[in-house]
Amino acid sequence: DTYVLIMAGGVGSRFWPKSRNQFPKQFIDILGIGKSLLQLTYERFLKICPNEQIFVLTNESYAGLVADQLSGILKENILLEPSRNNTAPCIAYATYKIAQLNPDANIVVAPSDHLILKEDVFLDKIQVALGFSTANDALLTLGISPTRPDTGYGYIKYQDGFEEVKKVDAFMEKPVLAKAEEYLASGDYVWNAGIFIWSAVSLKKAFEKYAPEIATLFESGLPCYNTDRESEFINTKYPTSPNISIDYAILEKANNVYTIPADIGWSDLGTWASLHAVGEKDMANNMINLNKIHLKDTSNCIIHLPKDKAAVIRGLDNYIVVDDGEVLLIYPKTEEQEIKQVAKDIVSEH
Ligand code: GDD
Ligand code: MG
């Protein structure tokens, strides 16, 4: 039986100032189509399993946002975390809880803030992955052909062959730039899409082997899950978990990782430049959100201003210009990985 875990607890700080602590990017209608990335993700997964088997994992401070945006989701399927401990603990919590409901569960774990343009291909690859994870003790991820030496992703080296599912030789999370450039040039790597497929049995085994502290912690909650003692257990114990992402905790270490290279029209939309890459642009390759913006000798920019704002810009190339009403950011697109830190510094100053 297939279950889906949508992770919606991140802050998305590289999308600052549009994405903030109080309103991270998965809740934003960043494409301007009337739906947030979370809503698009949820609708996509309704095509994979019944609503009762879709869970949303998020920080307790976003409980209201999730419930408002996903009117169809079961309230008991919104799992709330009392602290920010990254993705390994939230996945462990949901996995131990679901395995108690159904020991044979097959689980798809997905981020809530990605764009997938080729939905048919995506659904097809997920079915292939689910078939494989049912038959094998395997940890699967979808692999994306890299287009730039982005240091924000996991890089996967796989054994090429005729099969659609490839055995992974090495998984490197967020390499330094020189490494990312080397991997890109070699042509032997795909990016980790951050979409994982595995059985509850295989993942629990991996936690026990590679992250025993997390395994022990969430296993100790078994008497409480799916009872009225669950939230008390989570509120007291969850914050004591190691703070680590699933990529570092499991994927880098396990030797039963597989990938399915998948051309699904994927974009992480993790940063302004990634939004620029998929969005509609003018003749000079500018992406602008309003027609009250007048540009001259300006190219390759992303300009995102409040609705009632007019602007005149001349002589700017390859810049991010974002005004969310409170904060104005003007930053070279090439240095956008710094924005995460800039956002932190600014928030602590004000
Ligand atoms: N519930 C919950 N709790 N969700 C979280 C938490 C948390 O503590 N932290 C992050 N998330 C959510 C985010 O909202 C996002 O949807 C997803 O988990 C992934 O977290 P990110 O923080 O966006 O990870 P990343 O982008 O740096 O890296 C991951 O994704 C890349 C692809 O986009 C890794 O898996 C990389 O290997 C991968 O290439
Ligand atoms: Mg991300």
CSV table of C-alpha atoms and ligand atoms in Angstrom, one decimal:
chain,number,residue,atom,x,y,z
A,1,ASP,CA,0.0,0.0,0.0
A,2,THR,CA,1.3,3.4,-1.0
A,3,TYR,CA,1.6,6.3,1.5
A,4,VAL,CA,2.9,9.8,0.7
A,5,LEU,CA,4.8,12.1,3.1
A,6,ILE,CA,4.9,15.7,2.0
A,7,MET,CA,7.6,17.6,3.8
A,8,ALA,CA,6.5,21.2,4.4
A,9,GLY,CA,8.5,22.4,7.3
A,10,GLY,CA,11.4,24.2,5.7
A,11,VAL,CA,12.0,27.9,5.8
A,12,GLY,CA,13.2,28.4,2.2
A,13,SER,CA,15.6,31.1,3.2
A,14,ARG,CA,17.4,31.4,-0.2
A,15,PHE,CA,14.1,32.9,-1.4
A,16,TRP,CA,14.2,35.7,1.0
A,17,PRO,CA,12.7,38.2,1.4
A,18,LYS,CA,9.6,36.7,-0.3
A,19,SER,CA,10.0,33.5,1.7
A,20,ARG,CA,10.2,34.1,5.5
A,21,ASN,CA,10.1,32.2,8.7
A,22,GLN,CA,6.4,33.0,9.1
A,23,PHE,CA,5.5,32.3,5.5
A,24,PRO,CA,8.0,30.0,3.7
A,25,LYS,CA,8.0,29.4,0.0
A,26,GLN,CA,6.0,26.2,-0.1
A,27,PHE,CA,3.0,28.3,0.9
A,28,ILE,CA,3.5,31.0,-1.7
A,29,ASP,CA,1.9,31.2,-5.1
A,30,ILE,CA,5.4,31.8,-6.5
A,31,LEU,CA,4.4,31.1,-10.1
A,32,GLY,CA,1.4,33.5,-9.9
A,33,ILE,CA,-1.1,30.8,-11.0
A,34,GLY,CA,-3.4,31.0,-8.0
A,35,LYS,CA,-2.0,27.9,-6.2
A,36,SER,CA,0.9,27.5,-3.8
A,37,LEU,CA,3.7,24.9,-4.4
A,38,LEU,CA,2.3,22.9,-1.5
A,39,GLN,CA,-1.2,22.8,-3.1
A,40,LEU,CA,0.3,21.7,-6.5
A,41,THR,CA,2.3,19.0,-4.7
A,42,TYR,CA,-0.8,17.7,-2.8
A,43,GLU,CA,-2.9,17.6,-6.0
A,44,ARG,CA,-0.1,15.7,-7.8
A,45,PHE,CA,0.0,13.0,-5.1
A,46,LEU,CA,-3.8,12.6,-5.0
A,47,LYS,CA,-3.2,10.8,-8.4
A,48,ILE,CA,-0.9,8.3,-6.6
A,49,CYS,CA,-2.7,7.2,-3.5
A,50,PRO,CA,-6.0,7.8,-1.6
A,51,ASN,CA,-6.3,11.0,0.4
A,52,GLU,CA,-6.3,9.1,3.7
A,53,GLN,CA,-2.7,7.9,2.9
A,54,ILE,CA,-1.3,11.4,2.3
A,55,PHE,CA,0.5,13.0,5.3
A,56,VAL,CA,1.9,16.4,5.6
A,57,LEU,CA,4.9,16.9,7.9
A,58,THR,CA,5.4,20.4,9.1
A,59,ASN,CA,6.5,22.6,12.0
A,60,GLU,CA,3.7,23.3,14.5
A,61,SER,CA,3.8,27.0,13.6
A,62,TYR,CA,2.6,26.2,10.1
A,63,ALA,CA,-0.4,24.0,11.2
A,64,GLY,CA,-2.9,26.7,10.3
A,65,LEU,CA,-1.3,27.5,6.9
A,66,VAL,CA,-1.4,23.8,5.9
A,67,ALA,CA,-5.0,23.3,7.0
A,68,ASP,CA,-6.1,26.4,5.2
A,69,GLN,CA,-4.3,25.6,2.0
A,70,LEU,CA,-5.2,21.9,1.9
A,71,SER,CA,-8.9,21.8,2.7
A,72,GLY,CA,-9.1,18.1,1.8
A,73,ILE,CA,-6.4,16.8,4.0
A,74,LEU,CA,-7.4,14.8,7.1
A,75,LYS,CA,-6.6,16.7,10.2
A,76,GLU,CA,-4.9,13.7,11.8
A,77,ASN,CA,-2.6,13.4,8.8
A,78,ILE,CA,-1.0,16.8,9.5
A,79,LEU,CA,2.0,15.8,11.6
A,80,LEU,CA,3.3,18.6,13.7
A,81,GLU,CA,6.9,19.0,14.8
A,82,PRO,CA,7.6,21.1,18.0
A,83,SER,CA,11.1,22.0,16.8
A,84,ARG,CA,13.2,22.4,13.7
A,85,ASN,CA,15.4,19.3,13.4
A,86,ASN,CA,15.7,18.9,9.7
A,87,THR,CA,14.3,16.1,7.5
A,88,ALA,CA,15.7,12.9,9.0
A,89,PRO,CA,13.7,13.1,12.3
A,90,CYS,CA,10.4,14.1,10.6
A,91,ILE,CA,10.7,11.3,8.1
A,92,ALA,CA,11.5,8.8,11.0
A,93,TYR,CA,8.5,10.0,13.0
A,94,ALA,CA,6.1,9.5,10.1
A,95,THR,CA,7.7,6.2,9.1
A,96,TYR,CA,7.4,4.6,12.5
A,97,LYS,CA,3.9,5.9,12.9
A,98,ILE,CA,2.8,4.6,9.5
A,99,ALA,CA,4.5,1.3,9.9
A,100,GLN,CA,2.4,0.8,13.0
A,101,LEU,CA,-0.7,1.4,10.9
A,102,ASN,CA,0.5,-0.8,8.1
A,103,PRO,CA,3.8,-2.7,8.3
A,104,ASP,CA,3.8,-3.3,4.5
A,105,ALA,CA,3.6,0.4,3.7
A,106,ASN,CA,5.5,1.6,0.7
A,107,ILE,CA,6.3,5.3,1.2
A,108,VAL,CA,7.0,8.2,-1.2
A,109,VAL,CA,8.7,11.1,0.5
A,110,ALA,CA,8.5,14.4,-1.3
A,111,PRO,CA,9.4,18.1,-0.8
A,112,SER,CA,6.6,20.5,-0.9
A,113,ASP,CA,8.3,23.2,-2.9
A,114,HIS,CA,9.2,21.8,-6.3
A,115,LEU,CA,7.9,22.3,-9.7
A,116,ILE,CA,7.2,19.3,-11.9
A,117,LEU,CA,6.1,20.2,-15.4
A,118,LYS,CA,5.9,16.7,-16.9
A,119,GLU,CA,3.4,15.1,-14.6
A,120,ASP,CA,2.7,12.0,-16.7
A,121,VAL,CA,6.4,11.1,-16.8
A,122,PHE,CA,6.6,11.7,-13.0
A,123,LEU,CA,3.6,9.5,-12.2
A,124,ASP,CA,5.0,6.8,-14.5
A,125,LYS,CA,8.5,6.9,-12.8
A,126,ILE,CA,6.9,6.8,-9.3
A,127,GLN,CA,5.0,3.6,-10.3
A,128,VAL,CA,8.3,2.0,-11.5
A,129,ALA,CA,9.9,3.0,-8.2
A,130,LEU,CA,7.1,1.6,-6.1
A,131,GLY,CA,7.3,-1.7,-8.0
A,132,PHE,CA,11.0,-1.9,-7.3
A,133,SER,CA,10.8,-0.9,-3.7
A,134,THR,CA,8.1,-3.5,-3.1
A,135,ALA,CA,10.3,-6.3,-4.5
A,136,ASN,CA,13.7,-5.1,-3.2
A,137,ASP,CA,15.3,-3.8,0.0
A,138,ALA,CA,16.1,-0.5,-1.8
A,139,LEU,CA,16.2,3.2,-1.1
A,140,LEU,CA,15.2,4.9,-4.3
A,141,THR,CA,15.5,8.5,-5.5
A,142,LEU,CA,14.6,10.2,-8.7
A,143,GLY,CA,17.7,11.6,-10.5
A,144,ILE,CA,17.7,14.8,-12.5
A,145,SER,CA,20.3,15.6,-15.2
A,146,PRO,CA,22.3,18.5,-13.9
A,147,THR,CA,22.5,21.7,-15.9
A,148,ARG,CA,24.8,23.8,-13.7
A,149,PRO,CA,27.3,23.2,-10.9
A,150,ASP,CA,24.8,24.0,-8.2
A,151,THR,CA,26.2,23.4,-4.7
A,152,GLY,CA,22.7,23.2,-3.1
A,153,TYR,CA,21.9,19.7,-4.3
A,154,GLY,CA,22.9,16.1,-3.7
A,155,TYR,CA,25.0,14.5,-6.5
A,156,ILE,CA,24.5,10.9,-7.4
A,157,LYS,CA,27.0,8.7,-9.2
A,158,TYR,CA,25.3,5.7,-10.7
A,159,GLN,CA,26.1,2.5,-12.6
A,160,ASP,CA,24.9,2.8,-16.1
A,161,GLY,CA,23.0,-0.1,-17.7
A,162,PHE,CA,19.9,-1.0,-19.6
A,163,GLU,CA,17.6,-1.2,-16.6
A,164,GLU,CA,15.5,1.9,-15.7
A,165,VAL,CA,16.5,1.6,-12.0
A,166,LYS,CA,20.2,2.2,-11.6
A,167,LYS,CA,22.4,1.2,-8.7
A,168,VAL,CA,24.0,4.1,-7.0
A,169,ASP,CA,27.8,4.1,-6.3
A,170,ALA,CA,28.0,7.3,-4.4
A,171,PHE,CA,25.8,10.0,-3.0
A,172,MET,CA,27.4,13.4,-2.2
A,173,GLU,CA,25.2,16.0,-0.5
A,174,LYS,CA,25.9,19.7,-1.2
A,175,PRO,CA,29.5,19.4,-2.5
A,176,VAL,CA,31.8,22.4,-2.7
A,177,LEU,CA,31.8,24.3,-6.0
A,178,ALA,CA,35.0,22.7,-7.4
A,179,LYS,CA,33.5,19.2,-6.8
A,180,ALA,CA,30.2,20.2,-8.3
A,181,GLU,CA,32.0,21.4,-11.4
A,182,GLU,CA,33.9,18.2,-11.6
A,183,TYR,CA,30.8,16.1,-11.3
A,184,LEU,CA,28.9,18.1,-13.9
A,185,ALA,CA,31.8,17.9,-16.4
A,186,SER,CA,32.1,14.1,-15.9
A,187,GLY,CA,28.6,13.5,-17.1
A,188,ASP,CA,28.3,10.5,-14.7
A,189,TYR,CA,26.1,12.2,-12.1
A,190,VAL,CA,22.5,13.1,-11.6
A,191,TRP,CA,21.1,15.5,-9.0
A,192,ASN,CA,19.0,14.1,-6.2
A,193,ALA,CA,15.5,15.4,-6.8
A,194,GLY,CA,14.8,14.9,-3.1
A,195,ILE,CA,11.9,12.6,-3.9
A,196,PHE,CA,12.4,9.2,-2.2
A,197,ILE,CA,10.6,5.9,-2.6
A,198,TRP,CA,11.1,3.0,-0.1
A,199,SER,CA,9.3,0.5,2.0
A,200,ALA,CA,8.8,1.3,5.7
A,201,VAL,CA,10.7,-1.9,6.4
A,202,SER,CA,13.8,-0.8,4.3
A,203,LEU,CA,13.9,2.7,5.8
A,204,LYS,CA,13.6,1.5,9.3
A,205,LYS,CA,16.5,-0.9,8.7
A,206,ALA,CA,18.5,2.0,7.3
A,207,PHE,CA,17.8,4.2,10.3
A,208,GLU,CA,18.8,1.3,12.7
A,209,LYS,CA,22.0,0.9,10.8
A,210,TYR,CA,23.1,4.5,10.0
A,211,ALA,CA,21.2,6.7,12.5
A,212,PRO,CA,20.6,4.4,15.5
A,213,GLU,CA,19.9,7.3,17.8
A,214,ILE,CA,17.0,8.4,15.7
A,215,ALA,CA,15.8,4.8,15.2
A,216,THR,CA,15.8,4.2,19.0
A,217,LEU,CA,14.1,7.5,19.7
A,218,PHE,CA,11.2,7.0,17.3
A,219,GLU,CA,10.8,3.4,18.0
A,220,SER,CA,10.3,4.2,21.7
A,221,GLY,CA,7.2,6.1,20.6
A,222,LEU,CA,5.4,2.9,19.3
A,223,PRO,CA,3.2,2.6,22.3
A,224,CYS,CA,2.0,6.2,21.8
A,225,TYR,CA,1.5,6.5,18.0
A,226,ASN,CA,-2.0,6.6,16.8
A,227,THR,CA,-3.3,7.0,20.4
A,228,ASP,CA,-4.1,10.2,22.4
A,229,ARG,CA,-0.6,10.0,23.9
A,230,GLU,CA,1.1,10.7,20.5
A,231,SER,CA,1.3,14.5,20.8
A,232,GLU,CA,2.7,14.3,24.3
A,233,PHE,CA,5.4,11.9,23.2
A,234,ILE,CA,6.3,14.1,20.2
A,235,ASN,CA,6.3,17.3,22.2
A,236,THR,CA,8.7,16.0,24.8
A,237,LYS,CA,10.9,13.7,22.7
A,238,TYR,CA,11.1,15.1,19.2
A,239,PRO,CA,13.3,18.1,20.1
A,240,THR,CA,15.9,15.7,21.6
A,241,SER,CA,16.5,14.1,18.2
A,242,PRO,CA,19.7,14.8,16.3
A,243,ASN,CA,19.3,17.7,13.9
A,244,ILE,CA,20.2,16.2,10.4
A,245,SER,CA,18.9,15.9,7.0
A,246,ILE,CA,17.9,12.5,5.5
A,247,ASP,CA,20.6,13.0,2.9
A,248,TYR,CA,23.5,13.1,5.4
A,249,ALA,CA,21.9,10.7,7.8
A,250,ILE,CA,21.0,7.9,5.4
A,251,LEU,CA,21.6,8.5,1.6
A,252,GLU,CA,25.3,9.3,1.8
A,253,LYS,CA,25.9,6.2,3.9
A,254,ALA,CA,23.6,3.4,2.7
A,255,ASN,CA,24.8,0.9,0.1
A,256,ASN,CA,21.3,0.0,-1.2
A,257,VAL,CA,20.6,3.3,-2.8
A,258,TYR,CA,19.1,3.3,-6.4
A,259,THR,CA,18.1,6.1,-8.7
A,260,ILE,CA,15.8,6.4,-11.6
A,261,PRO,CA,17.0,9.2,-14.0
A,262,ALA,CA,13.8,11.0,-14.8
A,263,ASP,CA,13.2,13.9,-17.2
A,264,ILE,CA,10.1,15.3,-15.4
A,265,GLY,CA,10.5,19.0,-16.0
A,266,TRP,CA,11.8,19.4,-12.5
A,267,SER,CA,12.8,22.5,-10.8
A,268,ASP,CA,13.6,22.9,-7.1
A,269,LEU,CA,12.6,26.6,-7.3
A,270,GLY,CA,15.0,26.8,-4.4
A,271,THR,CA,16.3,30.2,-5.4
A,272,TRP,CA,15.5,33.3,-7.5
A,273,ALA,CA,17.7,32.1,-10.3
A,274,SER,CA,15.8,28.8,-10.5
A,275,LEU,CA,12.5,30.6,-10.7
A,276,HIS,CA,14.0,32.8,-13.5
A,277,ALA,CA,15.1,29.7,-15.3
A,278,VAL,CA,11.5,28.3,-15.6
A,279,GLY,CA,9.5,31.5,-15.7
A,280,GLU,CA,8.3,33.6,-18.7
A,281,LYS,CA,10.9,36.1,-19.8
A,282,ASP,CA,10.9,39.2,-22.1
A,283,MET,CA,13.2,39.6,-25.1
A,284,ALA,CA,16.1,40.6,-22.9
A,285,ASN,CA,15.7,37.5,-20.7
A,286,ASN,CA,14.2,39.5,-17.8
A,287,MET,CA,11.4,37.9,-15.7
A,288,ILE,CA,9.2,40.6,-14.3
A,289,ASN,CA,6.0,40.3,-12.3
A,290,LEU,CA,4.3,43.6,-13.3
A,291,ASN,CA,4.0,45.6,-16.4
A,292,LYS,CA,4.5,48.8,-14.5
A,293,ILE,CA,8.2,48.0,-14.5
A,294,HIS,CA,10.0,50.0,-17.2
A,295,LEU,CA,13.4,48.6,-18.3
A,296,LYS,CA,16.1,50.0,-20.4
A,297,ASP,CA,19.5,48.3,-21.2
A,298,THR,CA,18.5,45.7,-18.6
A,299,SER,CA,18.9,42.0,-19.1
A,300,ASN,CA,18.9,38.6,-17.4
A,301,CYS,CA,17.2,40.0,-14.3
A,302,ILE,CA,14.4,38.8,-12.1
A,303,ILE,CA,12.3,41.6,-10.8
A,304,HIS,CA,9.6,41.0,-8.3
A,305,LEU,CA,7.7,44.0,-6.8
A,306,PRO,CA,4.5,44.6,-4.9
A,307,LYS,CA,1.4,45.1,-7.0
A,308,ASP,CA,1.0,48.8,-6.6
A,309,LYS,CA,4.7,49.6,-7.3
A,310,ALA,CA,6.1,51.2,-10.4
A,311,ALA,CA,9.7,51.1,-11.2
A,312,VAL,CA,12.3,52.3,-13.7
A,313,ILE,CA,15.5,50.5,-14.1
A,314,ARG,CA,18.4,51.1,-16.5
A,315,GLY,CA,21.7,49.4,-17.0
A,316,LEU,CA,21.3,46.3,-14.8
A,317,ASP,CA,22.5,42.8,-15.9
A,318,ASN,CA,22.0,39.5,-14.1
A,319,TYR,CA,20.5,40.9,-10.9
A,320,ILE,CA,17.7,39.9,-8.5
A,321,VAL,CA,15.5,42.8,-7.5
A,322,VAL,CA,12.9,41.9,-5.0
A,323,ASP,CA,10.7,44.1,-2.9
A,324,ASP,CA,8.1,42.4,-0.7
A,325,GLY,CA,6.8,45.6,0.8
A,326,GLU,CA,9.0,45.5,3.8
A,327,VAL,CA,12.4,44.6,2.5
A,328,LEU,CA,14.2,45.5,-0.7
A,329,LEU,CA,16.8,43.1,-2.0
A,330,ILE,CA,19.1,44.0,-4.9
A,331,TYR,CA,21.7,41.2,-5.4
A,332,PRO,CA,23.8,39.7,-8.2
A,333,LYS,CA,22.2,36.5,-9.4
A,334,THR,CA,25.6,34.8,-9.4
A,335,GLU,CA,26.0,35.3,-5.7
A,336,GLU,CA,22.5,34.2,-4.7
A,337,GLN,CA,23.6,31.3,-2.5
A,338,GLU,CA,24.7,34.0,0.0
A,339,ILE,CA,21.1,35.2,0.4
A,340,LYS,CA,20.4,32.5,3.0
A,341,GLN,CA,23.1,33.9,5.3
A,342,VAL,CA,22.1,37.5,4.5
A,343,ALA,CA,18.5,36.8,5.5
A,344,LYS,CA,19.8,35.3,8.8
A,345,ASP,CA,22.0,38.3,9.6
A,346,ILE,CA,19.2,40.8,8.8
A,347,VAL,CA,16.6,39.0,10.8
A,348,SER,CA,18.9,38.9,13.9
A,349,GLU,CA,19.7,42.6,13.5
A,350,HIS,CA,16.0,43.7,13.4
B,1,GDD,N1,8.5,18.8,8.1
B,1,GDD,C1,9.7,19.3,7.9
B,1,GDD,N2,10.6,19.5,8.9
B,1,GDD,N3,10.1,19.6,6.6
B,1,GDD,C2,11.3,20.1,6.4
B,1,GDD,C3,12.2,20.4,7.4
B,1,GDD,C4,11.8,20.0,8.8
B,1,GDD,O1,12.5,20.2,9.8
B,1,GDD,N4,13.3,20.9,6.9
B,1,GDD,C5,13.1,21.0,5.6
B,1,GDD,N5,11.9,20.5,5.3
B,1,GDD,C6,11.3,20.4,3.9
B,1,GDD,C7,11.4,21.6,3.1
B,1,GDD,O2,10.2,22.4,3.2
B,1,GDD,C8,11.5,21.0,1.7
B,1,GDD,O3,10.2,20.8,1.1
B,1,GDD,C9,12.2,19.6,1.9
B,1,GDD,O4,11.9,19.3,3.3
B,1,GDD,C10,13.7,19.6,1.6
B,1,GDD,O5,14.3,20.5,2.5
B,1,GDD,P1,15.3,21.6,2.0
B,1,GDD,O6,15.8,22.4,3.1
B,1,GDD,O7,14.7,22.4,0.8
B,1,GDD,O8,16.5,20.7,1.4
B,1,GDD,P2,17.6,21.1,0.3
B,1,GDD,O9,16.9,21.7,-0.9
B,1,GDD,O10,18.6,22.0,0.9
B,1,GDD,O11,18.2,19.7,-0.2
B,1,GDD,C11,17.4,18.6,-0.5
B,1,GDD,O12,16.7,18.7,-1.7
B,1,GDD,C12,17.5,18.8,-2.9
B,1,GDD,C13,16.6,18.9,-4.1
B,1,GDD,O13,15.8,20.0,-4.0
B,1,GDD,C14,18.3,17.4,-0.5
B,1,GDD,O14,17.6,16.2,-0.5
B,1,GDD,C15,19.3,17.4,-1.7
B,1,GDD,O15,20.0,16.2,-1.8
B,1,GDD,C16,18.4,17.6,-3.0
B,1,GDD,O16,19.3,17.7,-4.2
B,2,MG,MG,15.0,22.6,-1.2
